[in-house]
Amino acid sequence: MKKNLLNPNFGWLLLLFLFFIAANPASAQKKKNKKGKKAQVEAPAKPKPPKKDKKTIKGLTKASKKIEGLFTLYQDTTNGSIQMLINKEQLDREYIYFSQIADGVVDVFSFRGAYRGSKIFKIEKYYDKIEFVAQNNSSYFDADNAIAKAAHANISEGVMASEKILAYDTTSGNYLIAANNLFLKETFMQVKPPRFPNQSPSAFSLGTLSKDKTKVRGIRNYPANTDLKIEYVYSKPSVLNSGSRGVTDGRNVSIKVYHSLIQVPENDYQPRIDDPRAGFFTTQVTDMTSMSPTPYRDLVHRWHLKKKDPDATISEPVEPITWWIENTTPHEIRPIIRQAGLRWNEAFEKAGFKNAVVIKEQPDDATWDAGDIRYNVLRWTASPNPVFGGYGPSFVNPRTGQILGADIMLEYGSLKGNLLNEKIFDEALLETYLQNGENEKAFMEHDPAYCTAGQMAKLNNMFGLTALSVLGGSELDKSKMIKEFLHFLILHEMGHTLGLNHNMKASQFHGLKDINNQEVTEKVGLIGSVMDYPAVNFASDRENQGLYWTTRPGPYDHWVIEFGYKPVKSPDELQPILNRSTRPELVFGNDADDMRSPGKAIDPRVNVNDMTHDAVEYAVERMKLAKKVSKELLKKYQKPNQSYHELRNAYLVVTSQQAGAANIISRYIGGVYVDRAFVGQQGGTKPFTPVELEKQKKAMKALNDFVFSPEAFTVPSALYSHLQMQRRGYNFISRPEDPKIHARILNIQRTVLRHLLHYNTLQRITDSEMYGNAYSLSSFMSDLNQGIFKSDIYGNVGSIRRNLQVEYTQVLINMLTGSQKTRFNHLAKSMALYNLKRIRKMAGSATGNTATRAHKEHLKTLIDNALDEV
Ligand SMILES: [Zn+2]
């Protein structure tokens, strides 16, 4: 509308614009000059042609400091700019590029020690330029096959940089190029994350890379690697979201990155080809000349271990995998870290190596730091907003899979009884539990070592410590639990650096009978592999407590190391090892197979936070324990002269365990066991076997009893009136501080419903009825309907149940009319409709108090409106 032109804001803008023009005559003049034929001001004098000696390397580097190494660098002593020498011997040769974050902000997933992967590049000369070209290593061609001549068809290499040659020295064969563009821009790697399509406009984001503020922070040059530390500064004039506590000024954010240019190792390392039954990180390579239906030559990531004495059954390696405990590590935990890390040597003995892992301590006066890729360092950080509890990345030669370096990052916060990240805590194992699945998926795509074992284990450990406090555990018990937790965390993260990915099936190793038999578990481990995310093992019967956390690599770990590291003359020698994969103690399933997110994956044995091969019963026990603990919380957490903050934390921790257990149980309904044994392999079953009827029924009953029933979450009402956070500044400004009791309980129930009534689950139930599933869709959905309504719909329905019943009815309606209705098959929709009509009928009774009658009117209206739309 025209009127708007006259509004005060517009007037202000106009005034501001006029002021700008008045205050900047030069800028107005400049614009004019551009358009005018000739500027009135005198043109700058043409630069004189450089003197001849300036064209020499010596002349051009006169004011620079020379730093010799794999690629000799010159840094200008007046302005810090850098130049680089490339020798003609280095042209057309392959090198490895690797980068890691020296320090960043977790808001953009850049944190100290984050690895950004490695790639192969070549240096090529094109007339007067030197080019850096990333190489593709995803294909393999058998050189004897003529098709190998077409190896480069439709493969795009990446020309990362093209720099003019500034000078050439014929005697040494050296070319000099400017190197600022190589390192002070995002030439070798993308530092700033892209804006994701579904990212909120108010999400924290970086400004544009500032040329003036970005600088070289350090150069380390060695014969086999050239490393630079660069501080990238991203600036923007104003911010809506100024970031978390770690960001000092949201307008100017620094991310410090190490770039390493590395000589390709020349050695007799033999690549090992991956097998789907063993869980290694890999570099995927496709054999383009093979006729196999699975032409995979995926390279296992592993260290170059070679026996000192090749003929001995067991020998020390020529070069062990050496770890350094960073000098930032608290002294009291160093012995535990050493002991835990060295336990990996037991696994290497199966592969024929003694003392494969060596652990040393970084002296306080060491002249190197953890960013130095020549050292593998066990590091500790205390971040303002931790994104992990532990992280064990490694980097490899992409041509062979040989691991060239690794670090382990551990968060000091993992050891503490609080959580600095209040958001994670508040939603612990509810929203975050779901999101983690999604985030991990996204994050793992560019960093497969991303790991939340520390976070998950910490939440579990906090439950264990709470349960100990309530049930009268001693200080000795508590310190045992923390020590074992640390053992587990170190073993897990170190496992990643040996090349192992997660094995979320490994907690199925023992049954209920042995899980607390310490004589057994001390010897073989509490779980089949330390690469799982298990629940804390807490015995309800306090007389019978075994290990809380595993303290040594399990049988799967021994086996997988044997497969990955045993020196062999031919791959056939690995077959007998692989043939053992069907043994129950060697079960394996990784992150892609685990069922932590609703609707994801199919085998309920592959999951996080579970324990034993009777995981449903174990989870039921945990539900009972959680309930017992929550009844006592108020009594135990009244600490004189303290706020109720710790009590509130304890309540959240306990309900998180209930949420975790509910999810474990729900996955058995409609679950299908997966067996990846090869045809004819001894001990192998069918690839897909539906979960037994009794187990599914038992799971359904457990959900009805411990998640949906009117009594499922009852606690003494006095507890609710004490769930108070301690005030800090204005921390209640964004939402009121009263406990959100109904919302929290409904969240737990909703998470379970999201899985049970997920279109993937429902489709699998009907499909698996065709190959052995005896718990039919109609039985399952009827049992669920009964569980949610039967016990109270004709009497007075309590508020928690009313909330659940409306939620559930809405989920059924959404199957028929919601935005995702096309994803549900007709069979599932028929059952949804059938159940809605049954609910409509039950809600037709005019019994109960006013609240109940209002509730039933609500249900009827929802259903009537929905049925009109179907
Ligand atoms: Zn992990």
mmCIF file of N, CA, C and O and ligand atoms in Angstrom, residues 451 492 496 502 533, ligand 1:
data_model
loop_
_atom_site.group_PDB
_atom_site.id
_atom_site.type_symbol
_atom_site.label_atom_id
_atom_site.label_comp_id
_atom_site.label_asym_id
_atom_site.label_seq_id
_atom_site.Cartn_x
_atom_site.Cartn_y
_atom_site.Cartn_z
ATOM 1 N N CYS A 451 30.940 -40.654 17.489
ATOM 2 C CA CYS A 451 30.600 -41.651 18.494
ATOM 3 C C CYS A 451 29.938 -40.981 19.683
ATOM 4 O O CYS A 451 30.451 -39.999 20.200
ATOM 5 N N HIS A 492 36.651 -48.669 24.197
ATOM 6 C CA HIS A 492 35.759 -48.403 23.069
ATOM 7 C C HIS A 492 36.427 -47.438 22.075
ATOM 8 O O HIS A 492 36.520 -47.727 20.884
ATOM 9 N N HIS A 496 38.008 -47.950 18.073
ATOM 10 C CA HIS A 496 37.789 -47.199 16.827
ATOM 11 C C HIS A 496 39.120 -46.930 16.123
ATOM 12 O O HIS A 496 39.226 -47.046 14.909
ATOM 13 N N HIS A 502 31.256 -49.722 15.185
ATOM 14 C CA HIS A 502 30.433 -50.185 16.304
ATOM 15 C C HIS A 502 29.908 -51.602 16.085
ATOM 16 O O HIS A 502 29.719 -52.038 14.951
ATOM 17 N N TYR A 533 27.180 -49.946 22.705
ATOM 18 C CA TYR A 533 26.724 -48.916 23.665
ATOM 19 C C TYR A 533 25.795 -49.651 24.637
ATOM 20 O O TYR A 533 24.573 -49.584 24.493
HETATM 21 ZN ZN ZN B 1 31.968 -45.379 19.300
#
